Amino acid sequence: MSEFVISAPAQPSVAVAGSSARFPVRRVFCVGRNYAAHAREMGSDPSREPPFFFTKPADAVVPASGTVPYPPMTADLHHEVEMVVALGAGGAEVAPEQALGLVWGYGVGLDLTRRDLQAVAKDAGRPWDMAKGFDASAPCSALRPVADVGHPGQGRIWLEVNGQLKQEGDLNEMIWGVAEVISYLSRFVTLQAGDLIYSGTPSGVAALQPGDRLRGGVDGVGEFELVIGTR
Ligand code: MN
């Protein structure tokens, strides 16, 4: 057994509903503009774009409960509620018909976004990393296994801020379904057990303020409730 020159980093992980066992996180992939209404609100034409992906560090995943910090270097932190797909097996060039066989389970998460930094990056043709991949930028609910929830292809996805409904859509409005997302992503990288995929957000994204109370969910998958911390 080899030794490390510093203490090995902790393994990021997500809770599993009804269990003390946890799901270890390897990588976090996110799908951009996967609901037509959200693509339109971001100024894109949803009919002509193949899916595109960005990533967050594995340790950006934090529980979607308690207090999630308001990050530094932004004055425009946006919420994006998303269904989270957790892979229990991997593969490359996975056919769409085989893709759901890689899924271990599902959860509900937030793709927190520094929208002001993202706008600057878009204008300058720069990477999105600092707009998307900051600390605690990927809150995630407890996961539920496929054995419990199946493969949800429809159902309400929603987010309330301070009791007011801000985002609402249906999983059946995804431009690229989960199987297609997994299949397409597996053409770019070899997917592995432990990878999470944030599958895109419905319309209604907006700015958060310190102290905001968020409740979100995907019907049949789960719900979460958290507070945004002080700046
Ligand atoms: Mn997103």
Short mmCIF file of C-alpha atoms and ligand atoms in Angstrom, two decimals:
data_model
loop_
_atom_site.label_atom_id
_atom_site.label_comp_id
_atom_site.label_asym_id
_atom_site.label_seq_id
_atom_site.Cartn_x
_atom_site.Cartn_y
_atom_site.Cartn_z
CA MET A 1 0.00 0.00 0.00
CA SER A 2 1.44 3.37 -0.99
CA GLU A 3 1.39 6.34 1.34
CA PHE A 4 0.35 9.87 0.45
CA VAL A 5 2.51 12.87 1.21
CA ILE A 6 -0.51 14.69 2.66
CA SER A 7 -3.70 13.29 4.20
CA ALA A 8 -5.90 11.86 1.44
CA PRO A 9 -8.97 14.04 0.78
CA ALA A 10 -12.28 12.78 2.12
CA GLN A 11 -14.46 10.87 -0.34
CA PRO A 12 -17.41 13.12 -1.28
CA SER A 13 -20.73 11.32 -0.90
CA VAL A 14 -24.49 11.73 -0.88
CA ALA A 15 -27.01 10.36 1.60
CA VAL A 16 -29.28 7.49 0.60
CA ALA A 17 -32.89 7.77 1.73
CA GLY A 18 -33.79 5.33 4.47
CA SER A 19 -30.25 4.03 4.86
CA SER A 20 -27.10 4.84 6.79
CA ALA A 21 -25.04 3.81 3.73
CA ARG A 22 -23.94 6.60 1.41
CA PHE A 23 -23.41 7.00 -2.33
CA PRO A 24 -19.78 7.89 -3.17
CA VAL A 25 -19.42 10.70 -5.71
CA ARG A 26 -16.80 10.37 -8.42
CA ARG A 27 -17.59 13.20 -10.87
CA VAL A 28 -20.43 15.66 -11.41
CA PHE A 29 -21.70 16.32 -14.92
CA CYS A 30 -24.38 18.90 -15.68
CA VAL A 31 -26.54 19.24 -18.79
CA GLY A 32 -27.09 22.75 -20.10
CA ARG A 33 -30.42 24.00 -21.45
CA ASN A 34 -32.32 20.72 -21.35
CA TYR A 35 -35.81 22.20 -20.97
CA ALA A 36 -37.09 24.25 -23.91
CA ALA A 37 -38.65 27.01 -21.79
CA HIS A 38 -35.38 27.51 -19.87
CA ALA A 39 -33.33 27.53 -23.10
CA ARG A 40 -35.62 30.28 -24.37
CA GLU A 41 -35.35 32.33 -21.16
CA MET A 42 -31.54 32.15 -21.53
CA GLY A 43 -31.78 33.43 -25.10
CA SER A 44 -31.26 30.17 -27.03
CA ASP A 45 -33.28 28.32 -29.62
CA PRO A 46 -34.06 24.96 -28.00
CA SER A 47 -34.92 23.23 -31.28
CA ARG A 48 -31.48 23.28 -32.80
CA GLU A 49 -29.03 22.54 -30.00
CA PRO A 50 -27.59 19.14 -29.12
CA PRO A 51 -27.00 18.71 -25.36
CA PHE A 52 -23.84 20.19 -23.93
CA PHE A 53 -22.14 19.47 -20.67
CA PHE A 54 -20.12 21.15 -17.97
CA THR A 55 -18.75 19.77 -14.73
CA LYS A 56 -18.48 20.59 -11.07
CA PRO A 57 -15.94 19.19 -8.60
CA ALA A 58 -17.16 16.14 -6.69
CA ASP A 59 -16.81 18.01 -3.41
CA ALA A 60 -19.14 20.77 -4.65
CA VAL A 61 -21.89 18.29 -3.71
CA VAL A 62 -23.34 19.11 -0.29
CA PRO A 63 -26.56 18.06 1.44
CA ALA A 64 -29.66 19.94 0.22
CA SER A 65 -30.61 20.64 3.83
CA GLY A 66 -29.66 22.98 6.63
CA THR A 67 -27.75 26.06 5.47
CA VAL A 68 -25.96 26.32 2.13
CA PRO A 69 -23.50 29.23 2.04
CA TYR A 70 -23.97 32.26 -0.19
CA PRO A 71 -20.74 32.12 -2.24
CA PRO A 72 -18.20 34.92 -2.61
CA MET A 73 -17.48 36.82 -5.85
CA THR A 74 -21.09 37.17 -7.00
CA ALA A 75 -24.05 39.47 -6.59
CA ASP A 76 -26.34 37.29 -8.74
CA LEU A 77 -26.55 33.75 -7.36
CA HIS A 78 -29.23 31.81 -9.28
CA HIS A 79 -31.17 28.68 -8.39
CA GLU A 80 -31.62 25.85 -10.91
CA VAL A 81 -33.59 22.90 -9.57
CA GLU A 82 -32.69 19.65 -11.35
CA MET A 83 -33.24 15.91 -11.17
CA VAL A 84 -29.97 14.21 -10.28
CA VAL A 85 -29.07 10.88 -11.89
CA ALA A 86 -26.64 8.67 -9.92
CA LEU A 87 -24.72 6.05 -11.89
CA GLY A 88 -24.03 2.66 -10.32
CA ALA A 89 -22.13 1.35 -13.33
CA GLY A 90 -20.10 2.86 -16.13
CA GLY A 91 -19.39 2.52 -19.79
CA ALA A 92 -18.27 4.21 -23.00
CA GLU A 93 -20.35 4.63 -26.14
CA VAL A 94 -23.39 3.29 -24.34
CA ALA A 95 -26.42 2.75 -26.57
CA PRO A 96 -29.55 4.64 -25.50
CA GLU A 97 -31.36 1.32 -25.00
CA GLN A 98 -28.67 0.22 -22.51
CA ALA A 99 -28.18 3.57 -20.78
CA LEU A 100 -30.79 3.32 -18.02
CA GLY A 101 -29.13 0.08 -16.93
CA LEU A 102 -26.23 2.18 -15.59
CA VAL A 103 -28.44 4.17 -13.23
CA TRP A 104 -28.33 3.37 -9.52
CA GLY A 105 -30.87 5.94 -8.41
CA TYR A 106 -32.23 9.47 -8.51
CA GLY A 107 -32.33 12.58 -6.37
CA VAL A 108 -33.16 16.27 -6.54
CA GLY A 109 -30.49 18.93 -6.56
CA LEU A 110 -29.60 22.52 -7.24
CA ASP A 111 -27.16 23.66 -9.93
CA LEU A 112 -26.28 26.91 -8.13
CA THR A 113 -24.90 29.43 -10.60
CA ARG A 114 -23.06 32.74 -10.30
CA ARG A 115 -25.06 34.20 -13.20
CA ASP A 116 -23.03 37.41 -13.32
CA LEU A 117 -19.76 35.51 -13.73
CA GLN A 118 -21.39 33.22 -16.30
CA ALA A 119 -22.52 36.21 -18.36
CA VAL A 120 -18.98 37.62 -18.37
CA ALA A 121 -17.57 34.22 -19.35
CA LYS A 122 -20.09 33.83 -22.18
CA ASP A 123 -19.30 37.29 -23.55
CA ALA A 124 -15.54 36.72 -23.37
CA GLY A 125 -15.65 33.12 -24.64
CA ARG A 126 -14.14 31.97 -21.36
CA PRO A 127 -14.80 28.77 -19.37
CA TRP A 128 -17.77 28.55 -17.01
CA ASP A 129 -15.87 26.86 -14.18
CA MET A 130 -15.90 29.75 -11.74
CA ALA A 131 -19.56 30.47 -12.54
CA LYS A 132 -20.66 26.88 -11.97
CA GLY A 133 -18.08 24.89 -10.04
CA PHE A 134 -17.64 26.81 -6.80
CA ASP A 135 -17.71 25.36 -3.29
CA ALA A 136 -21.12 23.97 -2.27
CA SER A 137 -22.53 24.71 -5.75
CA ALA A 138 -24.28 21.35 -6.07
CA PRO A 139 -26.66 20.70 -3.15
CA CYS A 140 -28.27 17.25 -3.52
CA SER A 141 -31.10 15.51 -1.68
CA ALA A 142 -30.84 11.98 -0.39
CA LEU A 143 -30.84 9.55 -3.33
CA ARG A 144 -33.42 6.85 -3.86
CA PRO A 145 -32.58 3.64 -5.72
CA VAL A 146 -34.17 2.58 -8.99
CA ALA A 147 -35.72 -0.30 -7.06
CA ASP A 148 -37.85 2.32 -5.23
CA VAL A 149 -38.52 4.97 -7.85
CA GLY A 150 -38.02 3.25 -11.20
CA HIS A 151 -36.84 5.53 -14.02
CA PRO A 152 -38.98 8.66 -13.74
CA GLY A 153 -39.80 9.95 -17.22
CA GLN A 154 -42.55 12.27 -16.15
CA GLY A 155 -43.51 14.10 -13.00
CA ARG A 156 -43.53 17.63 -11.66
CA ILE A 157 -40.20 19.31 -10.93
CA TRP A 158 -40.55 22.46 -8.87
CA LEU A 159 -38.86 24.99 -6.61
CA GLU A 160 -40.29 27.44 -4.10
CA VAL A 161 -38.37 30.38 -2.63
CA ASN A 162 -39.80 31.76 0.62
CA GLY A 163 -43.05 29.91 -0.08
CA GLN A 164 -43.45 31.34 -3.58
CA LEU A 165 -43.38 29.00 -6.59
CA LYS A 166 -40.46 30.06 -8.83
CA GLN A 167 -39.70 27.08 -11.04
CA GLU A 168 -42.09 24.45 -12.33
CA GLY A 169 -41.90 21.96 -15.14
CA ASP A 170 -42.33 18.30 -15.93
CA LEU A 171 -39.63 15.72 -16.54
CA ASN A 172 -41.39 14.90 -19.80
CA GLU A 173 -40.35 18.37 -21.05
CA MET A 174 -36.67 17.44 -21.08
CA ILE A 175 -35.31 17.94 -24.60
CA TRP A 176 -32.91 15.04 -24.07
CA GLY A 177 -34.20 12.29 -21.78
CA VAL A 178 -31.99 10.58 -19.21
CA ALA A 179 -31.15 7.65 -21.49
CA GLU A 180 -30.14 9.97 -24.32
CA VAL A 181 -28.10 12.17 -21.98
CA ILE A 182 -26.17 9.18 -20.62
CA SER A 183 -25.63 7.75 -24.10
CA TYR A 184 -24.41 11.04 -25.58
CA LEU A 185 -22.18 11.89 -22.60
CA SER A 186 -20.61 8.42 -22.80
CA ARG A 187 -19.33 9.27 -26.27
CA PHE A 188 -17.15 12.01 -24.74
CA VAL A 189 -15.98 10.28 -21.54
CA THR A 190 -16.01 6.80 -20.08
CA LEU A 191 -18.69 7.00 -17.44
CA GLN A 192 -18.01 5.38 -14.08
CA ALA A 193 -19.95 4.22 -11.06
CA GLY A 194 -20.26 7.19 -8.70
CA ASP A 195 -20.77 9.76 -11.44
CA LEU A 196 -23.70 12.14 -10.94
CA ILE A 197 -25.56 13.87 -13.75
CA TYR A 198 -27.56 17.05 -13.04
CA SER A 199 -30.09 16.73 -15.84
CA GLY A 200 -31.06 20.35 -16.50
CA THR A 201 -33.50 22.89 -15.10
CA PRO A 202 -36.98 24.06 -16.07
CA SER A 203 -37.69 27.76 -16.57
CA GLY A 204 -38.03 30.30 -13.79
CA VAL A 205 -34.40 30.64 -12.68
CA ALA A 206 -33.81 33.77 -10.62
CA ALA A 207 -31.54 35.39 -8.08
CA LEU A 208 -31.31 34.25 -4.47
CA GLN A 209 -30.69 36.41 -1.42
CA PRO A 210 -28.99 35.49 1.84
CA GLY A 211 -31.62 34.06 4.19
CA ASP A 212 -33.88 32.73 1.42
CA ARG A 213 -35.66 29.49 2.29
CA LEU A 214 -35.85 27.01 -0.60
CA ARG A 215 -38.09 23.99 -1.01
CA GLY A 216 -37.83 21.88 -4.13
CA GLY A 217 -38.70 18.49 -5.44
CA VAL A 218 -39.40 16.03 -8.17
CA ASP A 219 -42.66 14.16 -7.73
CA GLY A 220 -41.98 10.50 -7.09
CA VAL A 221 -38.27 11.12 -6.43
CA GLY A 222 -37.93 13.38 -3.41
CA GLU A 223 -37.94 16.83 -1.89
CA PHE A 224 -35.50 19.08 -0.10
CA GLU A 225 -35.57 22.19 2.06
CA LEU A 226 -32.63 24.47 2.79
CA VAL A 227 -31.67 28.04 3.69
CA ILE A 228 -29.15 30.23 1.89
CA GLY A 229 -26.56 31.47 4.35
CA THR A 230 -25.34 34.99 4.94
CA ARG A 231 -22.82 36.54 2.62
MN MN B 1 -28.29 23.68 -14.76
#
